[in-house]
């Protein structure tokens, strides 16, 4: 009876929940692209590799094959020196052998993480979305959003504050001046509260230059904070609203201002009806950046819920609630 049960488990994947040997997980220090999908992670990973390689080859050229290890030229070296030399050669060759893109376990459902090597994630993803926005060619079926991750740290308040205080200087240190928003999402994590993170990050930006202003409708910079378990993924992107929150399905849609469908027409009145609210927010932008940034917390949460919906709708009308 026990043998029959074991054979049944092996045949039908009774232990499929166990992690396979050699699988890699998302960890601190990784850079790459965080991709959300619609219930088909395997297809999403395949599409992501195809899309990333296509545009990376255009930006950086084809990936070069690695050279073989060089043989020892000096035969009379002592054993210790020869061993050290061989170890250093193996280490250097391993770095060269790292593929440009590799998939790792993200730690969340419907989320794929593609780790990058020798590639600027922000530049590459912006290039992809810019091309899709101009050509309106749909090149994916299951990929929803594609977010670059240029920095990672532990998802605890003290670690995030320490990392962000240095990381954000590139975009926000005086005399730099810009409008910004903070987009926060947490998955399978309870280490950091949404409101606390928003206020803390806005406070750091305000310390770097009080002239920065919060703009939730069309910011110049968007600070993306995605927490998965105990890892915090961070990036600062441009054209976040223009590229429909980096949603590949939405950015490839043809503009339908005149004959908009129910979803598109629902988005337009949202912006206009929010006029009095936005007008009320303007005075606060000039004096209370951290508090204004915290106001977007619940709105961004509503927009993120649409990721689990149908691919054809993308973030749909719920995405309009973010605006």
Short mmCIF file of C-alpha atoms in Angstrom, two decimals:
data_model
loop_
_atom_site.label_atom_id
_atom_site.label_comp_id
_atom_site.label_asym_id
_atom_site.label_seq_id
_atom_site.Cartn_x
_atom_site.Cartn_y
_atom_site.Cartn_z
CA UNK A 1 0.00 0.00 0.00
CA UNK A 2 2.79 2.37 0.87
CA UNK A 3 4.67 1.55 -2.36
CA UNK A 4 1.54 2.22 -4.42
CA UNK A 5 1.05 5.58 -2.70
CA UNK A 6 4.66 6.57 -3.36
CA UNK A 7 4.38 5.65 -7.03
CA UNK A 8 1.15 7.65 -7.31
CA UNK A 9 2.78 10.73 -5.79
CA UNK A 10 5.73 10.49 -8.16
CA UNK A 11 3.47 10.05 -11.15
CA UNK A 12 1.03 12.85 -10.39
CA UNK A 13 3.41 15.28 -8.71
CA UNK A 14 2.31 14.84 -5.10
CA UNK A 15 5.27 16.90 -3.89
CA UNK A 16 5.09 19.61 -6.52
CA UNK A 17 4.95 22.23 -3.79
CA UNK A 18 8.53 21.46 -2.83
CA UNK A 19 11.15 23.68 -4.41
CA UNK A 20 13.32 22.03 -7.02
CA UNK A 21 17.00 21.58 -6.36
CA UNK A 22 19.18 24.33 -7.72
CA UNK A 23 16.36 26.83 -8.11
CA UNK A 24 17.36 30.38 -7.28
CA UNK A 25 15.31 32.85 -5.35
CA UNK A 26 15.06 36.62 -5.44
CA UNK A 27 17.65 37.97 -3.04
CA UNK A 28 19.17 41.22 -1.86
CA UNK A 29 21.64 42.66 -4.36
CA UNK A 30 19.81 41.48 -7.45
CA UNK A 31 19.01 43.70 -10.43
CA UNK A 32 16.53 42.85 -13.10
CA UNK A 33 12.96 43.15 -14.32
CA UNK A 34 9.86 42.38 -12.25
CA UNK A 35 7.02 41.18 -14.45
CA UNK A 36 3.40 40.56 -13.54
CA UNK A 37 1.25 38.15 -15.51
CA UNK A 38 -2.20 36.62 -15.67
CA UNK A 39 -2.11 33.10 -14.21
CA UNK A 40 0.47 31.70 -16.66
CA UNK A 41 3.96 32.20 -15.28
CA UNK A 42 5.64 29.73 -17.65
CA UNK A 43 4.30 31.48 -20.74
CA UNK A 44 5.13 34.84 -19.16
CA UNK A 45 8.74 33.79 -18.62
CA UNK A 46 9.04 32.65 -22.23
CA UNK A 47 7.59 35.92 -23.53
CA UNK A 48 9.85 37.92 -21.22
CA UNK A 49 13.02 36.21 -22.47
CA UNK A 50 12.00 36.76 -26.07
CA UNK A 51 11.11 40.41 -25.56
CA UNK A 52 14.14 41.29 -23.43
CA UNK A 53 16.60 39.57 -25.75
CA UNK A 54 15.11 41.26 -28.80
CA UNK A 55 15.50 44.77 -27.42
CA UNK A 56 18.78 44.08 -25.58
CA UNK A 57 20.36 42.95 -28.84
CA UNK A 58 19.23 46.20 -30.43
CA UNK A 59 20.61 48.31 -27.56
CA UNK A 60 23.78 46.46 -26.58
CA UNK A 61 24.45 44.15 -29.51
CA UNK A 62 24.20 40.35 -29.61
CA UNK A 63 25.39 38.47 -26.55
CA UNK A 64 28.99 37.37 -27.10
CA UNK A 65 29.97 33.73 -26.51
CA UNK A 66 32.50 33.19 -23.76
CA UNK A 67 36.04 32.07 -24.39
CA UNK A 68 37.40 28.85 -23.03
CA UNK A 69 39.77 28.80 -20.13
CA UNK A 70 43.38 29.47 -21.06
CA UNK A 71 45.82 26.68 -20.36
CA UNK A 72 48.77 26.99 -18.02
CA UNK A 73 51.75 28.39 -19.83
CA UNK A 74 54.27 27.90 -17.07
CA UNK A 75 54.88 24.28 -16.26
CA UNK A 76 57.40 24.82 -13.42
CA UNK A 77 55.02 26.72 -11.12
CA UNK A 78 54.66 25.28 -7.68
CA UNK A 79 51.39 23.57 -6.73
CA UNK A 80 50.05 26.37 -4.55
CA UNK A 81 50.56 29.09 -7.16
CA UNK A 82 49.07 26.87 -9.84
CA UNK A 83 46.03 26.19 -7.67
CA UNK A 84 45.46 29.89 -6.97
CA UNK A 85 45.77 30.69 -10.65
CA UNK A 86 43.27 27.99 -11.58
CA UNK A 87 40.76 29.21 -8.99
CA UNK A 88 41.02 32.81 -10.21
CA UNK A 89 40.53 31.67 -13.80
CA UNK A 90 37.43 29.69 -12.86
CA UNK A 91 35.97 32.65 -10.96
CA UNK A 92 36.58 35.04 -13.84
CA UNK A 93 35.15 32.58 -16.34
CA UNK A 94 32.03 32.09 -14.20
CA UNK A 95 31.42 35.84 -14.31
CA UNK A 96 31.80 35.82 -18.09
CA UNK A 97 29.51 32.82 -18.42
CA UNK A 98 26.62 34.54 -16.67
CA UNK A 99 23.85 34.90 -19.16
CA UNK A 100 22.41 38.29 -19.88
CA UNK A 101 19.02 37.22 -18.51
CA UNK A 102 18.16 34.48 -16.03
CA UNK A 103 14.86 33.67 -14.30
CA UNK A 104 14.70 33.38 -10.52
CA UNK A 105 11.88 32.48 -8.16
CA UNK A 106 10.13 35.73 -7.25
CA UNK A 107 8.37 34.37 -4.17
CA UNK A 108 4.89 35.52 -5.25
CA UNK A 109 2.17 34.18 -7.51
CA UNK A 110 1.71 35.74 -10.94
CA UNK A 111 5.06 37.50 -10.60
CA UNK A 112 8.17 36.64 -12.61
CA UNK A 113 11.61 38.07 -11.89
CA UNK A 114 14.24 38.11 -14.63
CA UNK A 115 17.70 38.85 -13.29
CA UNK A 116 19.95 40.92 -15.56
CA UNK A 117 23.73 40.92 -15.98
CA UNK A 118 25.56 43.74 -17.75
CA UNK A 119 22.28 45.48 -18.62
CA UNK A 120 20.67 48.65 -17.25
CA UNK A 121 17.12 47.51 -16.37
CA UNK A 122 15.66 51.03 -16.36
CA UNK A 123 17.11 51.88 -19.77
CA UNK A 124 16.04 48.58 -21.31
CA UNK A 125 12.46 48.58 -20.01
CA UNK A 126 11.96 52.25 -20.95
CA UNK A 127 13.23 51.44 -24.45
CA UNK A 128 10.74 48.58 -24.78
CA UNK A 129 7.76 50.63 -23.63
CA UNK A 130 8.78 53.61 -25.75
CA UNK A 131 8.81 51.42 -28.86
CA UNK A 132 5.46 49.82 -28.02
CA UNK A 133 3.98 53.25 -27.34
CA UNK A 134 5.10 54.53 -30.75
CA UNK A 135 4.40 51.47 -32.89
CA UNK A 136 1.31 50.21 -31.00
CA UNK A 137 2.42 46.65 -31.69
CA UNK A 138 1.32 44.10 -29.11
CA UNK A 139 4.24 41.74 -28.53
CA UNK A 140 2.96 39.82 -25.54
CA UNK A 141 -0.18 37.93 -24.59
CA UNK A 142 0.16 37.24 -20.87
CA UNK A 143 2.63 39.88 -19.64
CA UNK A 144 0.85 42.72 -17.87
CA UNK A 145 3.37 45.08 -16.26
CA UNK A 146 7.13 45.18 -16.67
CA UNK A 147 8.95 47.09 -13.94
CA UNK A 148 12.73 47.61 -13.82
CA UNK A 149 14.51 46.83 -10.55
CA UNK A 150 17.84 48.62 -10.24
CA UNK A 151 18.26 48.17 -6.49
CA UNK A 152 17.23 45.73 -3.78
CA UNK A 153 17.52 45.70 0.00
CA UNK A 154 15.94 43.98 2.99
CA UNK A 155 12.29 44.91 3.47
CA UNK A 156 12.67 46.31 6.97
CA UNK A 157 12.21 50.03 7.77
CA UNK A 158 15.77 50.62 8.97
CA UNK A 159 17.32 48.79 5.99
CA UNK A 160 15.09 50.57 3.48
CA UNK A 161 15.83 53.99 4.94
CA UNK A 162 19.58 53.35 4.87
CA UNK A 163 19.52 52.11 1.29
CA UNK A 164 17.17 54.77 -0.08
CA UNK A 165 19.06 57.65 1.55
CA UNK A 166 21.96 56.90 -0.81
CA UNK A 167 20.09 55.42 -3.76
CA UNK A 168 17.74 58.39 -4.31
CA UNK A 169 20.52 60.98 -4.41
CA UNK A 170 21.05 60.34 -8.12
CA UNK A 171 17.62 61.82 -8.90
CA UNK A 172 16.71 64.04 -5.95
CA UNK A 173 19.84 65.52 -4.39
CA UNK A 174 20.00 69.32 -4.61
CA UNK A 175 20.20 71.22 -6.88
CA UNK A 176 18.11 68.66 -8.79
CA UNK A 177 14.42 69.50 -8.78
CA UNK A 178 11.48 67.45 -10.05
CA UNK A 179 7.88 66.41 -9.48
CA UNK A 180 7.43 62.86 -8.23
CA UNK A 181 5.10 60.21 -6.90
CA UNK A 182 5.65 57.07 -4.82
CA UNK A 183 4.13 53.76 -5.95
CA UNK A 184 4.11 51.03 -3.29
CA UNK A 185 3.10 47.38 -3.46
CA UNK A 186 3.72 44.56 -0.98
CA UNK A 187 3.26 40.85 -1.62
CA UNK A 188 3.53 38.09 0.99
CA UNK A 189 5.04 40.54 3.44
CA UNK A 190 4.03 42.28 6.65
CA UNK A 191 7.37 43.83 7.56
CA UNK A 192 6.53 47.36 6.46
CA UNK A 193 3.26 49.27 6.53
CA UNK A 194 2.20 51.12 3.43
CA UNK A 195 1.60 54.52 4.99
CA UNK A 196 4.82 54.39 6.98
CA UNK A 197 6.89 53.59 3.90
CA UNK A 198 5.28 56.34 1.81
CA UNK A 199 5.86 58.98 4.49
CA UNK A 200 9.43 57.84 5.18
CA UNK A 201 10.44 57.92 1.50
CA UNK A 202 8.77 61.31 0.96
CA UNK A 203 10.62 62.60 4.01
CA UNK A 204 13.96 61.50 2.54
CA UNK A 205 13.18 63.25 -0.75
CA UNK A 206 12.17 66.40 1.12
CA UNK A 207 15.46 66.40 3.04
CA UNK A 208 17.48 66.20 -0.16
CA UNK A 209 15.69 69.21 -1.63
CA UNK A 210 12.49 70.78 -0.20
CA UNK A 211 11.67 72.14 -3.66
CA UNK A 212 10.60 68.73 -4.93
CA UNK A 213 6.84 68.55 -5.40
CA UNK A 214 4.40 65.66 -5.32
CA UNK A 215 2.39 65.23 -8.51
CA UNK A 216 0.01 62.29 -8.79
CA UNK A 217 -1.31 63.05 -12.27
CA UNK A 218 1.81 63.50 -14.41
CA UNK A 219 5.03 63.31 -12.37
CA UNK A 220 8.46 63.59 -13.92
CA UNK A 221 9.76 60.76 -11.72
CA UNK A 222 8.03 57.78 -10.13
CA UNK A 223 9.62 55.94 -7.22
CA UNK A 224 8.63 52.28 -7.54
CA UNK A 225 8.79 50.19 -4.35
CA UNK A 226 7.81 46.52 -4.70
CA UNK A 227 8.18 44.30 -1.63
CA UNK A 228 8.10 40.52 -1.98
CA UNK A 229 8.52 38.62 1.26
CA UNK A 230 11.67 40.07 2.84
CA UNK A 231 13.15 41.70 -0.28
CA UNK A 232 12.42 45.28 -1.30
CA UNK A 233 12.78 46.03 -5.03
CA UNK A 234 13.34 49.67 -5.92
CA UNK A 235 13.61 51.77 -9.05
CA UNK A 236 13.03 55.34 -10.23
CA UNK A 237 11.38 55.58 -13.64
CA UNK A 238 10.21 58.27 -16.04
CA UNK A 239 7.06 58.43 -18.19
CA UNK A 240 5.21 56.19 -15.74
CA UNK A 241 1.79 57.64 -16.51
CA UNK A 242 2.50 58.10 -20.23
CA UNK A 243 3.30 54.40 -20.52
CA UNK A 244 0.17 53.45 -18.57
CA UNK A 245 2.02 52.43 -15.41
CA UNK A 246 4.37 50.32 -17.52
CA UNK A 247 1.52 48.06 -18.61
CA UNK A 248 2.41 46.40 -21.92
CA UNK A 249 -1.20 45.61 -22.77
CA UNK A 250 -2.45 49.15 -22.22
CA UNK A 251 0.46 51.02 -23.80
CA UNK A 252 0.03 49.12 -27.07
CA UNK A 253 -3.64 50.07 -27.43
CA UNK A 254 -4.60 52.54 -30.11
CA UNK A 255 -5.87 55.88 -28.75
CA UNK A 256 -9.67 55.96 -28.87
CA UNK A 257 -10.56 59.44 -27.69
CA UNK A 258 -13.45 59.90 -30.10
CA UNK A 259 -15.01 56.43 -29.98
CA UNK A 260 -13.77 55.17 -26.67
CA UNK A 261 -15.19 52.00 -25.19
CA UNK A 262 -16.73 51.72 -21.73
CA UNK A 263 -13.36 51.35 -20.02
CA UNK A 264 -11.64 54.20 -21.83
CA UNK A 265 -14.58 56.54 -21.41
CA UNK A 266 -14.63 55.70 -17.74
CA UNK A 267 -11.03 56.89 -17.44
CA UNK A 268 -11.50 60.31 -18.98
CA UNK A 269 -14.26 61.61 -16.67
CA UNK A 270 -12.20 60.39 -13.72
CA UNK A 271 -9.46 62.90 -14.49
CA UNK A 272 -11.90 65.74 -15.00
CA UNK A 273 -14.11 64.94 -12.06
CA UNK A 274 -11.05 64.87 -9.84
CA UNK A 275 -10.35 68.49 -10.79
CA UNK A 276 -11.53 70.02 -7.50
CA UNK A 277 -9.59 67.43 -5.55
CA UNK A 278 -6.44 68.00 -7.56
CA UNK A 279 -6.87 71.73 -7.20
CA UNK A 280 -7.12 71.25 -3.48
CA UNK A 281 -3.91 69.23 -3.54
CA UNK A 282 -1.84 71.84 -5.37
CA UNK A 283 -1.26 74.13 -2.40
CA UNK A 284 -0.15 71.15 -0.30
CA UNK A 285 2.41 70.12 -2.91
CA UNK A 286 4.41 73.25 -2.23
CA UNK A 287 4.57 72.88 1.52
CA UNK A 288 3.77 69.32 2.61
CA UNK A 289 5.44 66.84 0.29
CA UNK A 290 5.51 63.80 2.64
CA UNK A 291 1.86 64.19 3.64
CA UNK A 292 0.73 64.62 0.04
CA UNK A 293 2.70 61.58 -1.05
CA UNK A 294 0.93 59.51 1.59
CA UNK A 295 -2.46 60.40 0.07
CA UNK A 296 -1.82 58.16 -2.92
CA UNK A 297 -1.39 55.02 -0.79
CA UNK A 298 -4.88 53.55 -1.05
CA UNK A 299 -5.30 54.71 -4.64
CA UNK A 300 -2.23 52.82 -5.80
CA UNK A 301 -3.46 49.73 -3.98
CA UNK A 302 -6.70 49.83 -5.94
CA UNK A 303 -4.84 50.15 -9.22
CA UNK A 304 -2.66 47.14 -8.46
CA UNK A 305 -5.63 44.81 -7.87
CA UNK A 306 -6.39 44.82 -11.57
CA UNK A 307 -3.27 42.81 -12.33
CA UNK A 308 -5.11 39.58 -11.59
CA UNK A 309 -7.86 40.36 -14.08
CA UNK A 310 -8.29 39.62 -17.74
CA UNK A 311 -5.36 40.37 -20.03
CA UNK A 312 -7.47 42.25 -22.53
CA UNK A 313 -8.58 44.71 -19.92
CA UNK A 314 -5.17 45.12 -18.29
CA UNK A 315 -5.56 47.48 -15.37
CA UNK A 316 -8.83 48.71 -16.86
CA UNK A 317 -11.07 51.13 -15.05
CA UNK A 318 -9.41 50.38 -11.73
CA UNK A 319 -6.23 51.86 -13.12
CA UNK A 320 -8.13 55.11 -13.51
CA UNK A 321 -8.76 55.16 -9.77
CA UNK A 322 -5.06 55.71 -9.24
CA UNK A 323 -5.26 58.99 -11.06
#
